Amino acid sequence: MDFLRRAVLVMGLVVLAACKGGPAVKPQPTPTLVQGVTPTAVQPTATAALARPAATATRPQPMAQATITSSPSPTAPPSPTSAPSPTRTPPPRPTPTAPVLSLREGTWEAMAYPFAPHTQRVPSEEAPGFSFLRLDWEAYGAAGPQPLPTAFPSLVLENRWLRVAVVPALGGRVAELTYKPTGHNELYRNAVLKPTHWGPLEQGWWLAAGGMEWCFPVPEHGYLWAEAWQAEAQQERDAVSVVLRSPEGPPLAVEVTVRLPAEEATLHLAFRIRNTTDRPFALAYWTNAMLAPGPGNRPSEDLRFLFPAHEVRVHSTGDPRLPRAGQVASWPVWNGISLDRLGAWEGWFGFFAHPRAQEGFAAVYDPAADEGVVRLFPAEVVPGLKGFAFGYGPGSPGPEAWTDDGSAYVELHGGLAPTFDDRVALEGGQEVAWEEVWYPVAGLGLLLHAGRHAALGLAQGEAGPALALQATRPGRGTLLLVGPGGEVLLRREVAFSPEAPLRVPLEGVAARGPGEVRLLDENGKTLYTYAWQRLGQGGKGNP
């Protein structure tokens, strides 16, 4: 396919076609740095030169990488004793065997309210050198807008287990992460592009379009969520990728590489952010994933946030029972309220891991759908970890605020600084780079922990509780269940796959005290471990 051998340039957002670009904004004096976390400088990596489309904003290019070494701890539950051999539960529906690996052009469709004629590009005072589109809410409302069918070009990456869609013209977002064994897109997909009053305070609006967005140079979604990004498709023997580059212009160049390996059910995101000026820049960067695991495009009240933390700092809330903004609460339970469970809130709730992400692992899992999403990241580089959702109580806005179809979502954020109040100081010419791994999980009952090669949950079956282990790639090896003092309670040769989890029944296995589960490859190398002092009261795993 020709598009795999050339730069793929997707120009302009259809619904923003009527917007004028406005004059370029020159860099202003360096803003005051607030509790900056200085990133490690990274030497630039050579990449193929790309043709660039006409920019509609003042932004630039980039790339990224960083080894994921940490995996985390959980907040889990079980109960146990000795065990029959693990059995594989059949996938909810068979996984297609073809295509094994592909990258193709596609179309992403939505209804869109015609807001473009009522926008104007203005320079940012908070982030000198940047500009954004401001919506004239009065003119927009007076026009009596009605949604119209809109289509955006997309790039679709696919292997045996995952299908991923990238929409360059809509902020370069990852709009789809479908887990093919269940057939469900684990990301939220809003069928309607409808302006909301949320977003950066200076900008005053935002589209809850769904998927994964790249938020900078200010927190709370940034400015580029509806800008056209440059995209280059790349195909290798063992992976396909889309390299996204932010619109041209100083003071920052941001690059996100979306990569899908052939033989893994994982999505790799590589980031590089470079200060293209000779002056320091106080940067806020957050990746925001809007999630709705399962078939309903709406989380259930049972959905849980899995943060390996003991405390969270409140960003904002509409639940009068909870601590106020800036206050710290114990996690996962505060004052008898399970803060990690969506249905426990009586209003919206946003929170940061406090004082920062403790380990490089976080997840969202909905037991009602029995599906979720895992994020692995280098916590020493991206210490910010935030969760958000509207909740189900009287303090929550209705979905009509962001959509017309009643759908809903939760947000999982990761950032370069611990909170939205903090910034990272990038010196002139300096850059920061790191890599993350995201993957869907299903059939785990209640997610306990996840690492680079597997995720672990506690499931209920006909024979009682069982550990459920989902691998991120196919293979053969040995599964061990180890009791107190290192006694091997169970040893089984197994074949594992991302299609469905292995299950280890716990009936008869003594697990009231310390224990550990281990997955080894064919050569005896440890792929995954999870150890606990008392199963159901937390534990610790390795990558």
Coordinates of C-alpha atoms in Angstrom, one line a residue:
M1 CA 0.0 0.0 0.0
D2 CA 1.4 3.4 -1.0
F3 CA 0.4 5.1 2.2
L4 CA 2.8 2.8 4.1
R5 CA 5.7 4.1 2.0
R6 CA 5.0 7.8 2.4
A7 CA 4.2 10.3 5.1
V8 CA 0.5 10.2 5.7
L9 CA -0.7 13.8 6.1
V10 CA -4.2 14.4 7.4
M11 CA -5.0 18.1 7.1
G12 CA -7.5 20.0 9.0
L13 CA -10.4 18.9 11.1
V14 CA -13.6 18.7 9.0
V15 CA -15.7 20.4 11.6
L16 CA -13.1 23.1 12.0
A17 CA -12.7 23.9 8.4
A18 CA -14.3 27.3 8.7
C19 CA -11.8 28.4 11.4
K20 CA -9.1 30.9 10.5
G21 CA -5.6 30.1 11.6
G22 CA -4.8 33.6 12.9
P23 CA -1.3 35.1 13.2
A24 CA 1.6 33.1 14.5
V25 CA 2.3 33.8 18.2
K26 CA 5.9 34.5 19.1
P27 CA 7.4 33.1 22.3
Q28 CA 7.0 35.3 25.4
P29 CA 9.1 35.6 28.5
T30 CA 9.6 32.4 30.4
P31 CA 6.7 31.7 32.9
T32 CA 7.4 31.2 36.6
L33 CA 8.1 27.6 37.4
V34 CA 5.9 26.0 40.0
Q35 CA 7.4 23.0 41.9
G36 CA 9.0 21.8 38.7
V37 CA 10.2 18.2 38.4
T38 CA 13.2 18.4 36.2
P39 CA 13.2 15.6 33.6
T40 CA 16.3 13.7 32.5
A41 CA 17.7 15.1 29.3
V42 CA 17.5 12.6 26.4
Q43 CA 19.5 12.8 23.2
P44 CA 17.3 13.2 20.1
T45 CA 16.7 10.1 18.1
A46 CA 17.0 10.3 14.3
T47 CA 13.8 9.7 12.5
A48 CA 12.8 9.8 8.9
A49 CA 12.0 13.3 7.5
L50 CA 8.4 14.0 7.0
A51 CA 6.5 16.4 4.8
R52 CA 4.4 18.7 7.0
P53 CA 0.9 20.0 6.4
A54 CA -0.1 23.6 6.9
A55 CA -0.3 24.2 10.6
T56 CA -3.4 25.6 12.2
A57 CA -1.8 26.2 15.6
T58 CA 1.5 27.2 17.0
R59 CA 3.0 23.7 17.9
P60 CA 5.8 21.3 16.8
Q61 CA 7.2 17.7 16.5
P62 CA 8.8 14.9 18.7
M63 CA 9.2 11.2 19.7
A64 CA 9.7 9.0 22.8
Q65 CA 11.0 6.1 24.7
A66 CA 11.7 4.8 28.2
T67 CA 12.1 1.3 29.6
I68 CA 9.3 0.1 31.8
T69 CA 10.8 -1.5 34.8
S70 CA 8.3 -1.2 37.6
S71 CA 5.1 -3.1 38.0
P72 CA 3.0 -2.5 41.0
S73 CA 1.0 -3.5 43.9
P74 CA -2.7 -3.9 44.2
T75 CA -5.7 -3.6 46.3
A76 CA -7.3 -6.9 45.9
P77 CA -9.4 -9.7 47.3
P78 CA -9.6 -13.5 47.5
S79 CA -9.8 -16.6 49.7
P80 CA -8.1 -19.9 49.2
T81 CA -6.6 -23.4 50.0
S82 CA -5.0 -26.3 47.5
A83 CA -5.8 -26.7 43.9
P84 CA -6.6 -28.7 40.8
S85 CA -4.7 -27.9 37.7
P86 CA -5.4 -24.6 36.1
T87 CA -8.0 -24.6 33.4
R88 CA -8.5 -22.2 30.5
T89 CA -11.8 -20.5 30.2
P90 CA -13.0 -20.3 26.6
P91 CA -12.9 -16.7 25.1
P92 CA -16.3 -15.0 25.0
R93 CA -16.0 -15.3 21.3
P94 CA -13.4 -16.8 19.0
T95 CA -10.4 -14.7 18.0
P96 CA -10.0 -14.3 14.3
T97 CA -6.7 -15.7 13.0
A98 CA -6.3 -13.1 10.2
P99 CA -5.0 -10.6 9.7
V100 CA -2.1 -11.4 11.9
L101 CA -0.7 -7.8 11.5
S102 CA -2.0 -5.0 9.3
L103 CA -2.1 -1.2 8.9
R104 CA -4.7 0.3 6.7
E105 CA -6.7 3.5 6.1
G106 CA -10.1 3.8 7.6
T107 CA -12.9 6.2 8.6
W108 CA -14.0 7.4 12.0
E109 CA -17.6 8.7 12.0
A110 CA -19.5 10.8 14.4
M111 CA -22.3 13.4 14.6
A112 CA -20.8 16.8 15.1
Y113 CA -22.4 20.1 16.2
P114 CA -21.4 22.9 13.9
F115 CA -19.3 24.9 16.3
A116 CA -16.5 25.9 13.9
P117 CA -18.0 29.1 12.6
H118 CA -18.1 30.4 16.2
T119 CA -14.5 29.8 17.1
Q120 CA -11.6 32.2 16.9
R121 CA -7.9 31.6 17.5
V122 CA -6.4 33.6 20.3
P123 CA -2.9 33.6 22.0
S124 CA -2.5 32.0 25.3
E125 CA -1.5 34.0 28.4
E126 CA -1.0 31.0 30.5
A127 CA 1.4 29.3 28.0
P128 CA 3.2 32.0 26.1
G129 CA 4.0 30.9 22.5
F130 CA 0.8 28.8 22.2
S131 CA -2.6 29.7 20.9
F132 CA -6.0 28.0 21.0
L133 CA -9.5 28.1 19.6
R134 CA -12.0 30.0 21.7
L135 CA -15.7 29.3 21.3
D136 CA -18.2 32.2 21.3
W137 CA -20.8 30.5 23.4
E138 CA -23.4 33.2 23.0
A139 CA -23.2 33.1 19.1
Y140 CA -23.0 29.3 19.1
G141 CA -26.2 29.0 21.2
A142 CA -28.0 31.7 19.2
A143 CA -27.4 29.7 16.0
G144 CA -29.6 26.8 17.3
P145 CA -26.9 24.2 16.4
Q146 CA -28.0 20.7 15.3
P147 CA -25.5 17.8 14.9
L148 CA -24.5 16.7 11.4
P149 CA -22.8 13.5 10.1
T150 CA -19.1 13.9 10.0
A151 CA -16.3 11.6 8.9
F152 CA -12.6 11.7 9.7
P153 CA -9.7 9.7 8.0
S154 CA -8.2 7.2 10.4
L155 CA -5.3 4.7 10.5
V156 CA -6.2 1.3 11.8
L157 CA -3.6 -1.0 13.3
E158 CA -4.5 -4.6 13.9
N159 CA -3.1 -8.0 15.1
R160 CA -4.7 -11.2 16.3
W161 CA -6.0 -9.7 19.5
L162 CA -6.2 -6.0 19.2
R163 CA -7.6 -3.4 16.8
V164 CA -6.5 0.2 17.3
A165 CA -7.7 3.3 15.4
V166 CA -5.9 6.6 15.3
V167 CA -7.6 9.8 14.1
P168 CA -4.9 12.4 13.3
A169 CA -7.3 15.2 12.5
L170 CA -9.0 15.0 15.9
G171 CA -6.1 15.8 18.1
G172 CA -4.1 12.7 17.0
R173 CA -6.2 10.7 19.4
V174 CA -6.3 6.9 19.7
A175 CA -10.0 6.5 19.2
E176 CA -10.3 2.7 19.4
L177 CA -8.7 -0.1 21.4
T178 CA -10.8 -3.2 20.7
Y179 CA -10.0 -6.4 22.4
K180 CA -11.0 -8.9 19.7
P181 CA -11.7 -11.9 22.0
T182 CA -14.7 -10.0 23.4
G183 CA -15.2 -7.7 20.4
H184 CA -15.5 -4.7 22.7
N185 CA -13.8 -1.3 22.3
E186 CA -12.4 -0.6 25.8
L187 CA -12.1 3.1 25.2
Y188 CA -15.1 5.4 25.4
R189 CA -16.4 6.5 22.0
N190 CA -18.7 9.5 22.0
A191 CA -21.0 9.3 18.9
V192 CA -21.5 13.1 19.2
L193 CA -18.9 15.9 19.1
K194 CA -20.7 18.3 21.4
P195 CA -19.0 21.3 23.0
T196 CA -18.8 21.2 26.8
H197 CA -17.9 24.0 29.3
W198 CA -15.0 22.0 30.6
G199 CA -11.3 22.1 29.6
P200 CA -8.6 24.7 30.3
L201 CA -10.0 27.7 32.1
E202 CA -8.5 30.1 29.6
Q203 CA -10.0 28.2 26.7
G204 CA -13.4 27.6 28.3
W205 CA -14.6 24.6 26.3
W206 CA -13.7 21.0 25.3
L207 CA -15.0 18.0 23.3
A208 CA -15.5 14.8 25.2
A209 CA -14.8 12.9 22.0
G210 CA -13.4 9.8 23.8
G211 CA -10.3 7.7 23.3
M212 CA -6.8 8.8 24.4
E213 CA -5.7 12.4 24.1
W214 CA -2.4 14.1 24.6
C215 CA -2.8 17.1 26.9
F216 CA -0.4 20.0 26.9
P217 CA 1.0 22.7 27.5
V218 CA -1.5 23.3 30.3
P219 CA -3.5 20.7 32.4
E220 CA -7.1 19.8 32.1
H221 CA -7.0 18.5 28.5
G222 CA -4.5 21.0 27.0
Y223 CA -5.1 23.0 23.8
L224 CA -4.6 20.4 21.0
W225 CA -7.5 18.0 21.5
A226 CA -9.2 19.2 18.2
E227 CA -6.1 20.2 16.2
A228 CA -4.9 18.3 13.2
W229 CA -1.7 16.3 14.0
Q230 CA 0.8 15.1 11.3
A231 CA 0.8 11.3 11.0
E232 CA 3.3 8.9 9.4
A233 CA 2.5 5.2 9.0
Q234 CA 5.3 2.7 9.5
Q235 CA 5.4 -1.0 9.0
E236 CA 8.1 -3.4 10.2
R237 CA 8.3 -7.1 10.1
D238 CA 7.1 -7.5 13.7
A239 CA 5.1 -4.4 14.4
V240 CA 3.1 -1.5 12.8
S241 CA 3.2 2.1 14.0
V242 CA 1.8 5.5 13.6
V243 CA 4.1 8.4 14.4
L244 CA 2.1 11.5 15.5
R245 CA 3.6 15.0 15.5
S246 CA 2.0 18.0 17.0
P247 CA 1.3 21.0 14.7
E248 CA 4.4 23.1 13.9
G249 CA 5.6 26.0 15.9
P250 CA 7.5 26.9 19.1
P251 CA 8.0 26.5 21.9
L252 CA 7.4 22.7 22.2
A253 CA 7.7 19.7 19.8
V254 CA 5.6 16.7 20.9
E255 CA 5.7 13.3 19.3
V256 CA 3.7 10.2 20.2
T257 CA 4.4 6.9 18.5
V258 CA 1.5 4.4 18.6
R259 CA 3.0 0.9 18.1
L260 CA 1.2 -2.4 17.9
P261 CA 3.5 -5.5 18.0
A262 CA 2.6 -8.6 16.0
E263 CA 2.7 -11.1 18.8
E264 CA 1.4 -9.2 21.8
A265 CA -2.0 -8.0 22.9
T266 CA -0.4 -4.7 24.1
L267 CA -0.4 -1.1 22.8
H268 CA 2.9 0.7 23.1
L269 CA 3.0 4.5 23.4
A270 CA 6.3 6.3 23.1
F271 CA 6.5 10.0 23.9
R272 CA 9.1 12.7 23.3
I273 CA 8.7 16.3 24.2
R274 CA 11.4 18.9 23.3
N275 CA 11.7 22.5 24.1
T276 CA 12.5 24.0 20.7
T277 CA 13.5 27.4 22.1
D278 CA 16.6 28.6 23.9
R279 CA 14.6 29.6 27.0
P280 CA 13.2 27.5 29.9
F281 CA 9.5 26.4 29.6
A282 CA 7.2 25.4 32.4
L283 CA 5.3 22.5 31.0
A284 CA 2.3 20.5 32.0
Y285 CA 1.8 17.2 30.1
W286 CA -0.9 14.6 30.7
T287 CA -2.1 11.6 28.8
N288 CA -5.8 11.2 29.3
A289 CA -7.6 7.9 28.5
M290 CA -11.4 8.1 28.5
L291 CA -12.5 4.5 29.3
A292 CA -15.7 2.6 29.2
P293 CA -14.7 -1.1 29.4
G294 CA -17.1 -3.7 28.1
P295 CA -20.0 -3.7 25.6
G296 CA -22.2 -0.8 26.9
N297 CA -20.0 2.3 26.3
R298 CA -20.9 3.3 29.8
P299 CA -19.2 2.2 33.1
S300 CA -21.2 0.4 35.7
E301 CA -21.4 1.4 39.4
D302 CA -19.1 -1.6 40.1
L303 CA -16.2 -0.1 38.1
R304 CA -13.0 0.2 40.2
F305 CA -9.8 2.2 39.9
L306 CA -6.8 0.2 40.8
F307 CA -4.1 2.6 42.1
P308 CA -1.1 1.2 44.1
A309 CA -1.3 4.0 46.6
H310 CA -2.2 4.6 50.3
E311 CA -3.4 8.1 49.9
V312 CA -5.0 10.4 47.2
R313 CA -5.2 14.1 46.9
V314 CA -8.6 15.5 45.9
H315 CA -8.6 17.6 42.8
S316 CA -12.4 18.3 42.8
T317 CA -15.6 16.6 43.8
G318 CA -19.4 17.1 43.8
D319 CA -19.9 14.7 46.7
P320 CA -20.3 16.8 49.8
R321 CA -19.3 13.8 52.0
L322 CA -15.7 13.7 50.6
P323 CA -12.7 15.9 51.4
R324 CA -12.4 19.2 49.6
A325 CA -10.1 20.1 46.8
G326 CA -6.4 19.9 47.9
Q327 CA -7.1 17.7 50.9
V328 CA -5.7 14.2 51.3
A329 CA -7.7 11.1 51.9
S330 CA -6.8 7.5 52.7
W331 CA -7.0 5.0 49.8
P332 CA -8.9 2.9 48.8
V333 CA -11.2 3.4 51.8
W334 CA -11.8 6.7 53.5
N335 CA -14.3 7.2 56.4
G336 CA -16.0 4.0 55.4
I337 CA -16.4 5.0 51.7
S338 CA -14.8 2.8 49.1
L339 CA -13.2 5.6 47.0
D340 CA -12.0 3.1 44.4
R341 CA -15.5 2.1 43.5
L342 CA -17.5 4.4 41.1
G343 CA -20.9 3.6 42.6
A344 CA -19.8 4.8 46.1
W345 CA -19.6 8.4 45.0
E346 CA -22.6 10.8 45.2
G347 CA -21.1 13.2 42.7
W348 CA -18.1 13.6 40.4
F349 CA -14.7 12.9 41.9
G350 CA -11.2 13.7 40.6
F351 CA -8.1 12.5 42.6
F352 CA -4.3 12.2 42.3
A353 CA -2.1 9.4 43.8
H354 CA -0.5 11.2 46.7
P355 CA 2.2 12.3 47.0
R356 CA 2.9 10.8 43.5
A357 CA 2.6 7.4 41.8
Q358 CA 4.3 4.9 43.9
E359 CA 4.7 2.2 41.3
G360 CA 4.5 2.0 37.5
F361 CA 1.1 0.4 37.3
A362 CA -2.6 1.5 37.3
A363 CA -5.8 0.1 35.9
V364 CA -9.5 0.5 35.6
Y365 CA -11.7 -2.7 35.8
D366 CA -15.4 -3.1 35.6
P367 CA -16.5 -6.4 37.3
A368 CA -20.0 -6.0 35.8
A369 CA -18.5 -6.2 32.3
D370 CA -15.6 -8.3 33.5
E371 CA -13.3 -6.2 31.4
G372 CA -10.8 -3.4 32.0
V373 CA -7.6 -1.6 30.9
V374 CA -4.1 -1.7 32.3
R375 CA -1.5 1.1 32.1
L376 CA 2.2 0.4 32.8
F377 CA 4.6 3.4 33.0
P378 CA 8.0 4.5 34.4
A379 CA 6.9 6.2 37.6
E380 CA 10.2 7.9 38.0
V381 CA 9.6 9.8 34.8
V382 CA 5.8 10.3 34.9
P383 CA 4.9 10.4 38.6
G384 CA 1.4 12.0 38.0
L385 CA -1.5 9.5 38.3
K386 CA -5.1 10.8 38.3
G387 CA -8.6 9.3 38.1
F388 CA -11.8 11.0 37.4
A389 CA -15.5 10.1 36.8
F390 CA -18.9 11.8 37.1
G391 CA -20.3 9.2 39.5
Y392 CA -24.0 8.3 39.8
G393 CA -25.3 10.4 42.6
P394 CA -27.2 13.7 42.8
G395 CA -24.0 15.7 42.6
S396 CA -23.2 14.4 39.1
P397 CA -24.1 16.2 35.8
G398 CA -26.2 14.2 33.3
P399 CA -24.7 12.9 30.1
E400 CA -26.6 15.5 28.1
A401 CA -23.7 17.8 29.1
W402 CA -21.3 16.0 26.8
T403 CA -23.4 13.7 24.5
D404 CA -26.8 12.9 23.1
D405 CA -26.9 9.2 23.6
G406 CA -26.6 8.7 27.3
S407 CA -23.1 7.2 27.1
A408 CA -20.5 7.8 29.9
Y409 CA -16.9 7.3 30.8
V410 CA -14.1 7.4 33.4
E411 CA -10.7 9.0 32.9
L412 CA -7.3 7.6 33.7
H413 CA -4.5 10.3 33.5
G414 CA -0.8 10.0 33.6
G415 CA 1.5 13.1 33.8
L416 CA 5.0 14.4 34.0
A417 CA 4.2 16.2 37.3
P418 CA 2.4 14.8 40.4
T419 CA -0.7 17.1 40.1
F420 CA -2.3 19.7 37.8
D421 CA -0.8 22.4 40.1
D422 CA 2.8 21.3 39.3
R423 CA 4.9 22.0 36.2
V424 CA 8.0 20.4 34.7
A425 CA 11.0 22.7 33.9
L426 CA 12.4 22.0 30.4
E427 CA 15.5 24.1 29.7
G428 CA 16.1 25.4 26.2
G429 CA 16.8 22.6 23.8
Q430 CA 16.1 19.9 26.5
E431 CA 13.7 17.0 25.9
V432 CA 12.1 14.2 27.9
A433 CA 11.2 10.8 26.6
W434 CA 9.5 7.7 28.0
E435 CA 7.4 4.7 26.9
E436 CA 4.2 3.2 28.3
V437 CA 2.3 0.0 27.7
W438 CA -1.5 -0.3 27.7
Y439 CA -3.5 -3.4 27.3
P440 CA -7.1 -4.7 27.8
V441 CA -7.9 -7.5 30.2
A442 CA -11.1 -9.6 30.6
G443 CA -12.4 -12.6 32.5
L444 CA -10.4 -11.8 35.7
G445 CA -13.3 -11.2 38.0
L446 CA -11.6 -8.6 40.2
L447 CA -8.3 -7.3 38.9
L448 CA -5.5 -7.5 41.6
H449 CA -2.4 -6.6 39.7
A450 CA -0.8 -6.4 36.3
G451 CA 2.7 -6.5 34.9
R452 CA 4.5 -6.5 31.6
H453 CA 3.8 -10.1 30.8
A454 CA 0.5 -10.9 32.7
A455 CA -2.4 -9.6 34.7
L456 CA -3.8 -11.3 37.7
G457 CA -7.4 -11.3 39.1
L458 CA -9.6 -13.2 41.5
A459 CA -12.5 -14.9 39.8
Q460 CA -15.4 -16.9 41.0
G461 CA -16.2 -20.2 39.4
E462 CA -18.3 -23.3 40.0
A463 CA -15.6 -24.7 42.2
G464 CA -15.2 -21.5 44.2
P465 CA -12.6 -18.7 44.0
A466 CA -9.8 -19.0 41.6
L467 CA -6.8 -17.0 40.5
A468 CA -7.2 -15.8 36.9
L469 CA -4.0 -15.0 35.0
Q470 CA -4.1 -13.4 31.5
A471 CA -0.8 -13.3 29.5
T472 CA 0.0 -10.5 27.1
R473 CA 1.5 -12.9 24.5
P474 CA 1.2 -16.6 23.7
G475 CA 3.6 -19.2 25.0
R476 CA 4.2 -22.3 27.1
G477 CA 5.8 -22.6 30.5
T478 CA 5.2 -23.4 34.2
L479 CA 2.7 -22.1 36.7
L480 CA 3.6 -22.3 40.3
L481 CA 1.5 -21.6 43.4
V482 CA 3.8 -21.2 46.4
G483 CA 2.8 -21.2 50.1
P484 CA 4.4 -20.0 53.3
G485 CA 8.1 -20.9 53.6
G486 CA 8.4 -21.5 49.9
E487 CA 6.4 -24.7 49.8
V488 CA 5.2 -25.4 46.2
L489 CA 1.5 -26.1 46.5
L490 CA 0.9 -26.5 42.8
R491 CA 3.0 -26.9 39.7
R492 CA 1.5 -27.2 36.3
E493 CA 2.9 -27.0 32.7
V494 CA 0.6 -24.6 30.9
A495 CA 0.0 -23.0 27.5
F496 CA -1.0 -19.3 27.9
S497 CA -2.4 -16.8 25.5
P498 CA -4.0 -13.3 25.5
E499 CA -7.2 -14.9 24.3
A500 CA -8.4 -16.0 27.7
P501 CA -7.0 -16.3 31.2
L502 CA -5.6 -19.3 32.9
R503 CA -7.5 -20.2 36.1
V504 CA -6.1 -21.7 39.2
P505 CA -8.9 -22.9 41.6
L506 CA -8.0 -22.0 45.2
E507 CA -10.2 -24.6 46.9
G508 CA -8.0 -26.5 49.4
V509 CA -5.0 -24.3 48.8
A510 CA -3.8 -22.8 52.1
A511 CA -3.8 -19.1 51.4
R512 CA -4.7 -17.5 54.6
G513 CA -1.1 -16.6 55.2
P514 CA 1.7 -15.6 52.8
G515 CA 1.7 -16.9 49.3
E516 CA 2.9 -16.3 45.7
V517 CA 1.9 -17.2 42.2
R518 CA 4.7 -17.4 39.5
L519 CA 4.6 -17.8 35.7
L520 CA 7.8 -19.1 34.1
D521 CA 8.6 -19.5 30.5
E522 CA 9.8 -22.7 28.8
N523 CA 13.4 -21.9 29.9
G524 CA 12.4 -21.4 33.5
K525 CA 12.7 -17.6 33.3
T526 CA 10.3 -15.7 35.5
L527 CA 7.7 -13.8 33.5
Y528 CA 5.4 -12.7 36.3
T529 CA 5.1 -13.0 40.1
Y530 CA 2.6 -11.8 42.6
A531 CA 3.1 -12.3 46.3
W532 CA 0.8 -11.6 49.3
Q533 CA 1.0 -11.7 53.0
R534 CA -2.8 -12.3 53.2
L535 CA -4.6 -12.8 50.0
G536 CA -7.3 -10.2 49.6
Q537 CA -5.5 -7.5 51.5
G538 CA -3.0 -6.3 48.9
G539 CA 0.3 -7.7 47.7
K540 CA 3.2 -7.0 45.4
G541 CA 4.1 -8.1 41.9
N542 CA 7.0 -7.7 39.6
P543 CA 7.2 -6.8 35.9

